[in-house]
Short mmCIF file of C-alpha atoms in Angstrom, two decimals:
data_model
loop_
_atom_site.label_atom_id
_atom_site.label_comp_id
_atom_site.label_asym_id
_atom_site.label_seq_id
_atom_site.Cartn_x
_atom_site.Cartn_y
_atom_site.Cartn_z
CA MET A 17 90.79 73.26 95.28
CA SER A 18 92.57 73.02 98.61
CA THR A 19 92.57 75.06 101.77
CA GLN A 20 95.31 77.71 101.74
CA THR A 21 97.28 79.31 104.57
CA LEU A 22 96.21 82.95 104.86
CA PRO A 23 98.45 85.93 105.71
CA ILE A 24 95.92 87.20 108.30
CA ASP A 25 93.00 85.76 110.27
CA ARG A 26 89.41 87.02 109.99
CA VAL A 27 89.25 88.55 113.48
CA SER A 28 92.41 90.58 112.95
CA LEU A 29 91.22 91.70 109.51
CA VAL A 30 87.91 92.96 110.89
CA GLU A 31 89.59 94.72 113.81
CA GLN A 32 92.03 96.35 111.44
CA SER A 33 89.25 97.55 109.14
CA LYS A 34 87.27 99.02 112.04
CA ALA A 35 90.37 100.72 113.44
CA ARG A 36 90.76 102.43 110.06
CA LYS A 37 87.09 103.53 110.30
CA GLU A 38 86.17 101.94 107.01
CA PRO A 39 82.50 101.67 105.99
CA GLU A 40 80.82 98.46 107.03
CA TRP A 41 80.39 97.30 103.44
CA ILE A 42 84.18 97.47 102.95
CA THR A 43 84.74 95.42 106.11
CA SER A 44 82.22 92.88 104.86
CA LEU A 45 83.86 92.76 101.42
CA ARG A 46 87.24 92.14 103.03
CA GLU A 47 85.80 89.30 105.12
CA GLN A 48 84.18 87.66 102.10
CA ALA A 49 87.36 87.98 100.05
CA LEU A 50 89.51 86.46 102.79
CA GLU A 51 87.14 83.50 103.00
CA LEU A 52 87.35 83.06 99.22
CA ALA A 53 91.15 83.23 99.30
CA GLU A 54 91.23 80.22 101.57
CA THR A 55 89.75 77.95 98.89
CA LEU A 56 90.42 79.59 95.51
CA ASP A 57 93.37 78.46 93.41
CA TRP A 58 96.19 80.59 92.07
CA PRO A 59 95.56 81.95 88.54
CA VAL A 60 96.38 79.55 85.70
CA LEU A 61 99.04 81.26 83.59
CA GLU A 62 100.45 80.26 80.23
CA LYS A 63 103.63 78.19 80.82
CA THR A 64 104.13 79.70 84.29
CA ARG A 65 103.69 77.77 87.54
CA ILE A 66 103.03 80.66 89.88
CA ASP A 67 102.10 78.19 92.61
CA ARG A 68 105.81 77.32 92.79
CA TRP A 69 106.83 80.92 93.47
CA ASN A 70 107.50 82.22 96.96
CA LEU A 71 104.24 84.08 97.61
CA GLY A 72 104.06 83.90 101.39
CA SER A 73 105.12 87.43 102.36
CA PHE A 74 102.32 89.97 101.89
CA GLY A 75 103.44 92.04 104.88
CA SER A 76 101.23 93.59 107.56
CA TYR A 77 99.31 96.84 107.43
CA LYS A 78 101.21 99.72 109.01
CA GLN A 79 99.65 103.13 109.30
CA ALA A 80 101.61 105.62 107.22
CA GLU A 81 102.74 108.99 108.55
CA LYS A 82 101.70 111.92 106.36
CA VAL A 83 104.35 114.27 105.01
CA THR A 84 103.94 117.92 104.04
CA SER A 85 106.89 118.00 101.66
CA LEU A 86 108.58 115.65 99.22
CA GLU A 87 111.82 116.32 101.09
CA ALA A 88 110.81 113.54 103.50
CA LEU A 89 111.04 110.97 100.69
CA PRO A 90 114.22 109.17 99.54
CA GLU A 91 116.27 111.14 97.05
CA SER A 92 115.59 108.67 94.23
CA ALA A 93 111.83 109.18 94.63
CA ARG A 94 112.16 112.97 94.77
CA THR A 95 114.26 113.01 91.62
CA LEU A 96 111.73 110.88 89.80
CA LEU A 97 108.94 113.35 90.62
CA THR A 98 110.77 116.64 90.17
CA GLY A 99 113.64 115.80 87.83
CA GLY A 100 116.05 117.22 90.39
CA GLY A 101 114.24 120.56 90.58
CA GLU A 102 112.79 122.33 93.59
CA GLY A 103 109.27 122.23 95.00
CA SER A 104 106.41 119.79 94.75
CA PRO A 105 104.37 119.31 91.56
CA ASP A 106 100.60 119.72 91.57
CA ASN A 107 98.19 116.84 90.97
CA LEU A 108 100.36 114.30 92.75
CA LEU A 109 99.75 111.39 95.10
CA VAL A 110 102.48 109.46 96.96
CA GLN A 111 102.01 106.15 98.73
CA ARG A 112 104.78 104.85 100.97
CA ASN A 113 104.40 101.21 101.99
CA SER A 114 100.86 100.66 103.35
CA GLY A 115 99.38 104.13 102.94
CA VAL A 116 99.25 107.44 101.12
CA VAL A 117 101.51 110.04 102.72
CA TYR A 118 101.11 112.98 100.35
CA SER A 119 98.50 114.26 97.90
CA SER A 120 97.83 117.48 96.06
CA LEU A 121 95.32 118.70 93.49
CA SER A 122 95.40 122.07 91.77
CA ASP A 123 92.62 124.55 92.50
CA THR A 124 91.81 124.65 88.78
CA LEU A 125 91.00 120.92 88.63
CA ALA A 126 89.24 120.93 91.99
CA GLN A 127 86.93 123.72 90.81
CA GLN A 128 86.05 121.62 87.77
CA GLY A 129 84.93 118.79 90.05
CA VAL A 130 87.96 116.54 89.54
CA ILE A 131 88.71 114.26 92.49
CA PHE A 132 92.21 112.89 93.02
CA CYS A 133 93.00 111.48 96.44
CA SER A 134 93.78 108.27 98.27
CA LEU A 135 91.14 105.59 97.88
CA GLU A 136 90.87 105.43 101.67
CA ASP A 137 90.07 109.17 101.87
CA ALA A 138 87.59 108.78 99.00
CA LEU A 139 85.70 106.16 101.04
CA VAL A 140 85.09 108.86 103.65
CA GLN A 141 84.51 111.88 101.43
CA HIS A 142 82.88 110.26 98.37
CA GLU A 143 81.62 106.94 99.68
CA GLU A 144 78.63 106.46 97.35
CA LEU A 145 80.69 107.29 94.29
CA VAL A 146 83.39 104.79 95.23
CA ARG A 147 80.87 102.14 96.19
CA LYS A 148 79.26 102.38 92.73
CA TYR A 149 82.47 101.28 90.99
CA PHE A 150 84.81 99.60 93.50
CA HIS A 151 85.58 95.98 92.50
CA THR A 152 83.06 96.06 89.65
CA VAL A 153 85.78 95.76 86.98
CA ILE A 154 87.93 93.17 88.77
CA ALA A 155 85.87 90.63 90.69
CA LYS A 156 87.15 89.47 94.07
CA ASP A 157 86.42 85.82 93.25
CA GLU A 158 88.37 85.45 89.98
CA HIS A 159 91.25 83.60 91.65
CA ARG A 160 93.29 83.63 94.83
CA LEU A 161 95.29 86.75 93.96
CA THR A 162 92.22 88.92 93.35
CA ALA A 163 90.64 87.60 96.56
CA LEU A 164 93.77 88.36 98.58
CA HIS A 165 93.93 91.81 97.06
CA ALA A 166 90.31 92.55 97.92
CA ALA A 167 90.97 91.45 101.49
CA LEU A 168 94.33 93.16 102.05
CA TRP A 169 94.52 96.27 99.82
CA SER A 170 95.54 99.57 101.40
CA GLY A 171 96.31 103.09 100.21
CA GLY A 172 95.73 103.35 96.49
CA ALA A 173 94.29 106.20 94.44
CA PHE A 174 90.87 107.44 93.38
CA LEU A 175 90.66 109.61 90.26
CA TYR A 176 87.28 110.93 89.12
CA VAL A 177 86.74 113.23 86.13
CA PRO A 178 83.24 114.70 85.69
CA LYS A 179 81.29 114.84 82.45
CA ASN A 180 82.82 116.96 79.67
CA VAL A 181 85.91 117.90 81.73
CA GLN A 182 89.16 117.77 79.79
CA VAL A 183 92.20 117.43 82.07
CA ASP A 184 95.06 118.84 80.01
CA VAL A 185 97.93 118.08 82.41
CA PRO A 186 98.88 114.56 83.55
CA VAL A 187 98.10 113.57 87.13
CA GLN A 188 100.84 111.53 88.81
CA ALA A 189 101.10 108.84 91.46
CA LEU A 190 104.20 107.39 93.07
CA PHE A 191 104.06 104.07 94.93
CA LEU A 192 107.16 103.54 97.08
CA THR A 193 108.03 100.55 99.23
CA ASP A 194 111.02 100.54 101.59
CA ASP A 195 109.79 98.42 104.51
CA GLY A 196 109.84 94.65 103.96
CA GLU A 197 107.38 94.08 106.82
CA ALA A 198 104.73 96.54 105.63
CA SER A 199 102.01 95.49 103.19
CA PHE A 200 102.16 97.01 99.72
CA SER A 201 98.96 96.32 97.77
CA PRO A 202 97.54 99.58 96.37
CA HIS A 203 94.22 99.74 94.54
CA VAL A 204 93.78 102.35 91.80
CA LEU A 205 90.24 103.28 90.72
CA ILE A 206 89.74 105.70 87.81
CA VAL A 207 86.36 106.90 86.53
CA ALA A 208 86.04 109.16 83.48
CA GLU A 209 82.48 110.33 82.93
CA GLN A 210 80.90 110.97 79.53
CA HIS A 211 83.18 112.88 77.11
CA ALA A 212 85.80 113.48 79.81
CA SER A 213 89.52 112.95 79.22
CA VAL A 214 92.53 112.48 81.50
CA THR A 215 96.11 111.19 81.51
CA TYR A 216 97.27 109.30 84.61
CA VAL A 217 100.94 108.42 85.14
CA GLU A 218 102.24 106.16 87.91
CA ASN A 219 105.63 104.90 89.05
CA PHE A 220 106.36 101.93 91.33
CA VAL A 221 109.78 102.12 93.04
CA SER A 222 111.55 100.42 95.93
CA GLU A 223 114.44 101.02 98.31
CA GLY A 224 116.58 98.40 100.08
CA SER A 225 116.13 94.68 100.62
CA LEU A 226 112.48 93.77 101.20
CA ASN A 227 112.72 90.09 102.15
CA GLY A 228 110.63 88.61 99.34
CA LEU A 229 107.70 91.00 99.78
CA VAL A 230 104.77 90.46 97.38
CA GLN A 231 103.29 93.51 95.65
CA ASN A 232 99.71 92.51 94.82
CA GLY A 233 98.16 95.54 93.12
CA ALA A 234 95.01 96.14 91.10
CA VAL A 235 93.81 98.84 88.69
CA GLU A 236 90.19 99.43 87.68
CA VAL A 237 89.35 101.96 84.96
CA VAL A 238 85.79 102.91 84.01
CA VAL A 239 85.52 104.77 80.69
CA LYS A 240 82.06 106.23 80.07
CA PRO A 241 80.65 107.01 76.57
CA GLY A 242 82.93 109.25 74.54
CA ALA A 243 85.54 109.51 77.31
CA LYS A 244 89.27 108.96 76.91
CA VAL A 245 91.76 107.71 79.50
CA THR A 246 95.51 107.42 78.97
CA PHE A 247 97.12 105.22 81.61
CA ALA A 248 100.92 105.14 81.82
CA SER A 249 102.68 102.89 84.33
CA VAL A 250 106.38 102.21 84.98
CA HIS A 251 107.38 99.52 87.49
CA ASP A 252 110.96 99.65 88.78
CA LEU A 253 111.01 97.34 91.81
CA ASN A 254 114.13 95.50 92.93
CA GLU A 255 114.86 91.75 92.93
CA SER A 256 113.65 91.28 96.53
CA ILE A 257 110.02 91.89 95.49
CA THR A 258 107.58 89.73 93.53
CA ASP A 259 105.43 92.09 91.46
CA LEU A 260 101.84 91.00 90.70
CA THR A 261 99.61 93.54 88.94
CA TYR A 262 96.17 93.24 87.35
CA ARG A 263 94.99 96.22 85.28
CA ARG A 264 91.56 96.28 83.70
CA ALA A 265 89.33 98.80 81.93
CA VAL A 266 85.68 98.69 80.89
CA VAL A 267 85.06 100.96 77.91
CA GLU A 268 81.57 102.09 76.90
CA ASN A 269 80.25 103.49 73.57
CA ASP A 270 82.88 105.48 71.64
CA GLY A 271 85.14 105.51 74.69
CA SER A 272 88.91 105.03 74.49
CA ILE A 273 91.57 103.53 76.76
CA GLU A 274 95.29 103.87 76.03
CA TRP A 275 97.72 101.74 78.04
CA ILE A 276 101.45 102.51 78.13
CA VAL A 277 103.25 100.05 80.41
CA GLY A 278 106.93 99.72 81.27
CA GLU A 279 107.76 96.51 83.16
CA MET A 280 111.28 97.34 84.32
CA HIS A 281 111.51 95.56 87.68
CA TYR A 282 114.17 93.03 88.69
CA GLY A 283 112.20 90.29 90.48
CA ASN A 284 109.64 87.76 89.27
CA ALA A 285 106.51 89.38 87.90
CA VAL A 286 103.02 88.78 86.59
CA SER A 287 101.42 91.61 84.62
CA ASP A 288 97.92 91.39 83.14
CA THR A 289 96.53 94.41 81.24
CA THR A 290 93.00 93.93 79.90
CA SER A 291 90.53 96.10 78.00
CA ILE A 292 86.86 95.08 77.98
CA LEU A 293 85.37 96.84 74.95
CA LYS A 294 81.79 96.83 76.08
CA GLY A 295 80.40 99.64 73.95
CA ASN A 296 79.89 100.16 70.24
CA GLY A 297 82.79 102.09 68.73
CA SER A 298 84.97 101.61 71.81
CA THR A 299 88.74 101.44 71.32
CA SER A 300 91.84 100.19 73.10
CA ASP A 301 95.50 100.86 72.32
CA ALA A 302 98.07 99.01 74.46
CA LYS A 303 101.84 99.44 74.25
CA VAL A 304 104.00 97.36 76.62
CA ILE A 305 107.77 97.26 77.10
CA CYS A 306 109.52 94.61 79.17
CA VAL A 307 113.22 94.10 79.99
CA GLY A 308 114.31 90.94 81.81
CA THR A 309 117.70 90.31 83.44
CA GLY A 310 119.33 87.89 85.86
CA GLU A 311 117.16 84.92 86.82
CA GLN A 312 113.85 86.74 86.37
CA LYS A 313 110.67 84.89 85.47
CA LEU A 314 108.10 87.12 83.78
CA ASN A 315 104.56 86.49 82.58
CA ILE A 316 103.23 89.51 80.66
CA SER A 317 99.70 89.39 79.22
CA THR A 318 97.85 92.00 77.19
CA ARG A 319 94.21 91.32 76.40
CA ALA A 320 91.25 92.88 74.58
CA VAL A 321 87.73 91.46 74.84
CA HIS A 322 85.30 92.82 72.25
CA PHE A 323 81.58 93.01 72.96
CA GLY A 324 80.74 96.25 71.14
CA LYS A 325 80.08 96.59 67.43
CA SER A 326 82.81 98.38 65.44
CA SER A 327 85.14 98.19 68.43
CA ASP A 328 88.88 98.32 67.78
CA SER A 329 91.91 97.07 69.70
CA GLN A 330 95.61 97.51 68.99
CA MET A 331 98.43 95.84 70.97
CA ILE A 332 102.20 96.17 70.69
CA THR A 333 104.52 94.36 73.11
CA ARG A 334 108.32 94.50 73.00
CA ALA A 335 110.47 92.40 75.34
CA VAL A 336 114.27 92.31 75.63
CA MET A 337 115.79 89.41 77.59
CA ARG A 338 119.37 88.92 78.75
CA ASP A 339 121.33 86.68 81.17
CA SER A 340 119.09 83.73 82.21
CA ALA A 341 115.82 85.63 82.28
CA THR A 342 112.67 84.04 80.84
CA ALA A 343 109.47 85.70 79.67
CA ILE A 344 106.09 84.48 78.54
CA ILE A 345 104.52 87.22 76.42
CA ASN A 346 100.80 86.71 75.75
CA GLY A 347 98.63 88.76 73.41
CA ILE A 348 94.96 87.78 73.53
CA THR A 349 92.22 89.18 71.30
CA LYS A 350 88.74 87.81 72.00
CA ILE A 351 85.82 88.87 69.82
CA GLU A 352 82.48 87.82 71.25
CA HIS A 353 79.41 86.81 69.24
CA GLY A 354 77.54 89.93 68.16
CA ALA A 355 80.59 92.21 68.01
CA THR A 356 80.20 92.76 64.27
CA LYS A 357 82.68 94.97 62.42
CA ALA A 358 85.14 94.63 65.30
CA ASN A 359 88.86 94.81 64.56
CA GLY A 360 91.71 93.45 66.66
CA GLU A 361 95.40 93.68 65.77
CA GLN A 362 98.36 92.58 67.88
CA THR A 363 102.14 92.25 67.65
CA GLU A 364 104.49 90.59 70.13
CA LYS A 365 108.25 90.64 69.62
CA VAL A 366 111.01 89.28 71.85
CA LEU A 367 114.71 90.08 71.46
CA MET A 368 117.13 87.74 73.25
CA LEU A 369 120.64 89.01 74.06
CA SER A 370 122.23 85.89 75.55
CA PRO A 371 122.15 82.11 74.88
CA LYS A 372 120.54 81.32 78.25
CA SER A 373 117.73 83.87 78.01
CA ARG A 374 114.37 82.79 76.70
CA GLY A 375 111.22 84.47 75.48
CA ASP A 376 107.97 82.94 74.24
CA ALA A 377 105.59 85.09 72.21
CA ASN A 378 102.04 83.75 72.19
CA PRO A 379 99.57 85.56 69.92
CA ILE A 380 96.06 84.27 70.55
CA LEU A 381 92.92 85.08 68.55
CA LEU A 382 89.56 83.84 69.88
CA ILE A 383 86.88 84.77 67.36
CA ASP A 384 83.17 84.01 67.82
CA GLU A 385 81.79 86.30 65.10
CA ASP A 386 82.08 86.19 61.30
CA ASP A 387 81.86 89.83 60.26
CA VAL A 388 85.14 91.00 61.85
CA THR A 389 88.82 91.58 61.04
CA ALA A 390 91.72 90.43 63.19
CA GLY A 391 95.42 89.83 62.80
CA HIS A 392 98.55 89.02 64.71
CA ALA A 393 102.32 88.95 64.31
CA ALA A 394 104.94 87.49 66.60
CA SER A 395 108.68 86.99 66.50
CA VAL A 396 111.42 85.73 68.80
CA GLY A 397 115.07 86.15 67.89
CA GLN A 398 118.48 87.61 68.53
CA VAL A 399 120.09 90.83 67.35
CA ASN A 400 120.34 90.66 63.57
CA PRO A 401 124.06 90.31 62.67
CA GLU A 402 123.42 91.90 59.27
CA GLN A 403 122.08 95.04 60.93
CA VAL A 404 125.12 95.12 63.22
CA TYR A 405 127.45 94.68 60.25
CA TYR A 406 125.71 97.46 58.30
CA LEU A 407 126.04 99.93 61.18
CA MET A 408 129.66 98.93 61.80
CA SER A 409 130.42 99.54 58.13
CA ARG A 410 129.39 103.15 58.78
CA GLY A 411 132.09 103.53 61.43
CA ILE A 412 129.99 102.63 64.51
CA THR A 413 131.41 100.27 67.12
CA ARG A 414 129.77 96.88 67.70
CA GLU A 415 128.58 97.91 71.19
CA GLU A 416 127.04 101.12 69.89
CA ALA A 417 125.46 99.29 66.94
CA GLU A 418 123.80 96.75 69.24
CA ARG A 419 122.63 99.55 71.54
CA LEU A 420 121.03 101.42 68.63
CA ILE A 421 119.27 98.27 67.42
CA ILE A 422 117.88 97.56 70.90
CA TYR A 423 116.64 101.13 71.32
CA GLY A 424 115.07 101.04 67.88
CA PHE A 425 113.36 97.78 68.83
CA LEU A 426 111.87 99.37 71.99
CA ASP A 427 111.11 102.80 70.55
CA PRO A 428 107.47 102.11 69.45
CA VAL A 429 106.57 102.05 73.16
CA VAL A 430 109.13 104.41 74.71
CA ALA A 431 108.27 107.24 72.31
CA GLU A 432 104.60 107.10 73.34
CA ILE A 433 105.06 107.97 77.04
CA PRO A 434 102.95 111.16 77.44
CA LEU A 435 105.07 112.80 80.18
CA GLU A 436 108.62 113.78 79.24
CA LEU A 437 109.93 113.22 82.77
CA VAL A 438 108.64 109.63 82.79
CA ARG A 439 109.81 109.01 79.23
CA SER A 440 113.32 110.08 80.19
CA GLN A 441 113.17 107.92 83.30
CA LEU A 442 112.16 104.87 81.26
CA GLN A 443 115.06 105.45 78.87
CA LEU A 444 117.44 105.56 81.83
CA LEU A 445 115.95 102.36 83.23
CA VAL A 446 116.46 100.57 79.92
CA GLU A 447 120.09 101.66 79.86
CA ARG A 448 120.61 100.54 83.44
CA LYS A 449 119.00 97.13 82.99
CA LEU A 450 120.85 96.39 79.79
CA GLY A 451 124.18 97.63 81.15
CA GLN A 452 124.69 100.04 78.29
#
């Protein structure tokens, strides 16, 4: 390990934390994380040398100005949230650059004890609750990225659902960056108590040239016994941003986590989505879609770690690559000793649309228990000419035939988006990226 150049010094970090009136334990955590970041190495990724990427621009914290209406946001962001309609939806949080500028929660959910606000506000209003879970799922000392995140995070969201509360409508978050000098590292913390259920949907969007800004975000999900969390995320950041995101859930007895992830950005990206199946009967279902264009370099990992007996994990990843884009698609199922009757199934498929594009599908099974079932499937290839020929023989043009095949390839993920507005948005993003 070698000493690294840091984006901020300790004195400035502490002053900044105190100016934001953060609890002392948060200031201390930031200090410790910054010290760790100086010596920790970058994460070791399959066939990806992230240490060769341009990761020097994390921006500086800028206090965000609150808004009372979505009209103050760029039109593209407003359309994403309202579909072009009027008014502001309930159960919504908006972060712009370094901080949350808008949040709302319906009276119905508030009366049931649901909390949905910025993580910074939660530190003031619900400090003990946040302290119980913050950075317990993702440790600050895993590698340099997690340490930098723990030191520099700002904004973010806190979603808490009490015991036995069923949230029937999705809650939404929008993370917008349009200032290349402002830090953009949100932290999302979700806690679903026993037998609770909730669907959370987030979008990451950008406006303008952002000078190589690094988005270094983290997601922690705590799923208590019998609870269910559906987490849907669509990233649509432009080529001037490097997108680094670590998502992780800990699932207790008979709990369930469902991941639906659309990696639709245009710059280099690392995405790691992990389920830790801690409890007996816990389940994880992960569906990931990825479209690469231009000179993009992508490293997309989906992981399930089984500790609980009779735990079950399912993973489906679909990636479409064109131009000179490259993608490393990793599916990792790890079954620990003692996780008897566990089952882990995974499928990774990559469709390449041009001779210079490349995709590697890496299914990995790590089994340390005998009484389990596990399986994997992986494929990398081009559009099947026989399928194109068959469709053309039915009077469909070549371009339309290829479009239908690509959409059919991606449909197992796209069709599972729980919010129609987001599902439609993802379909539009696929069309835009593929130039259809």
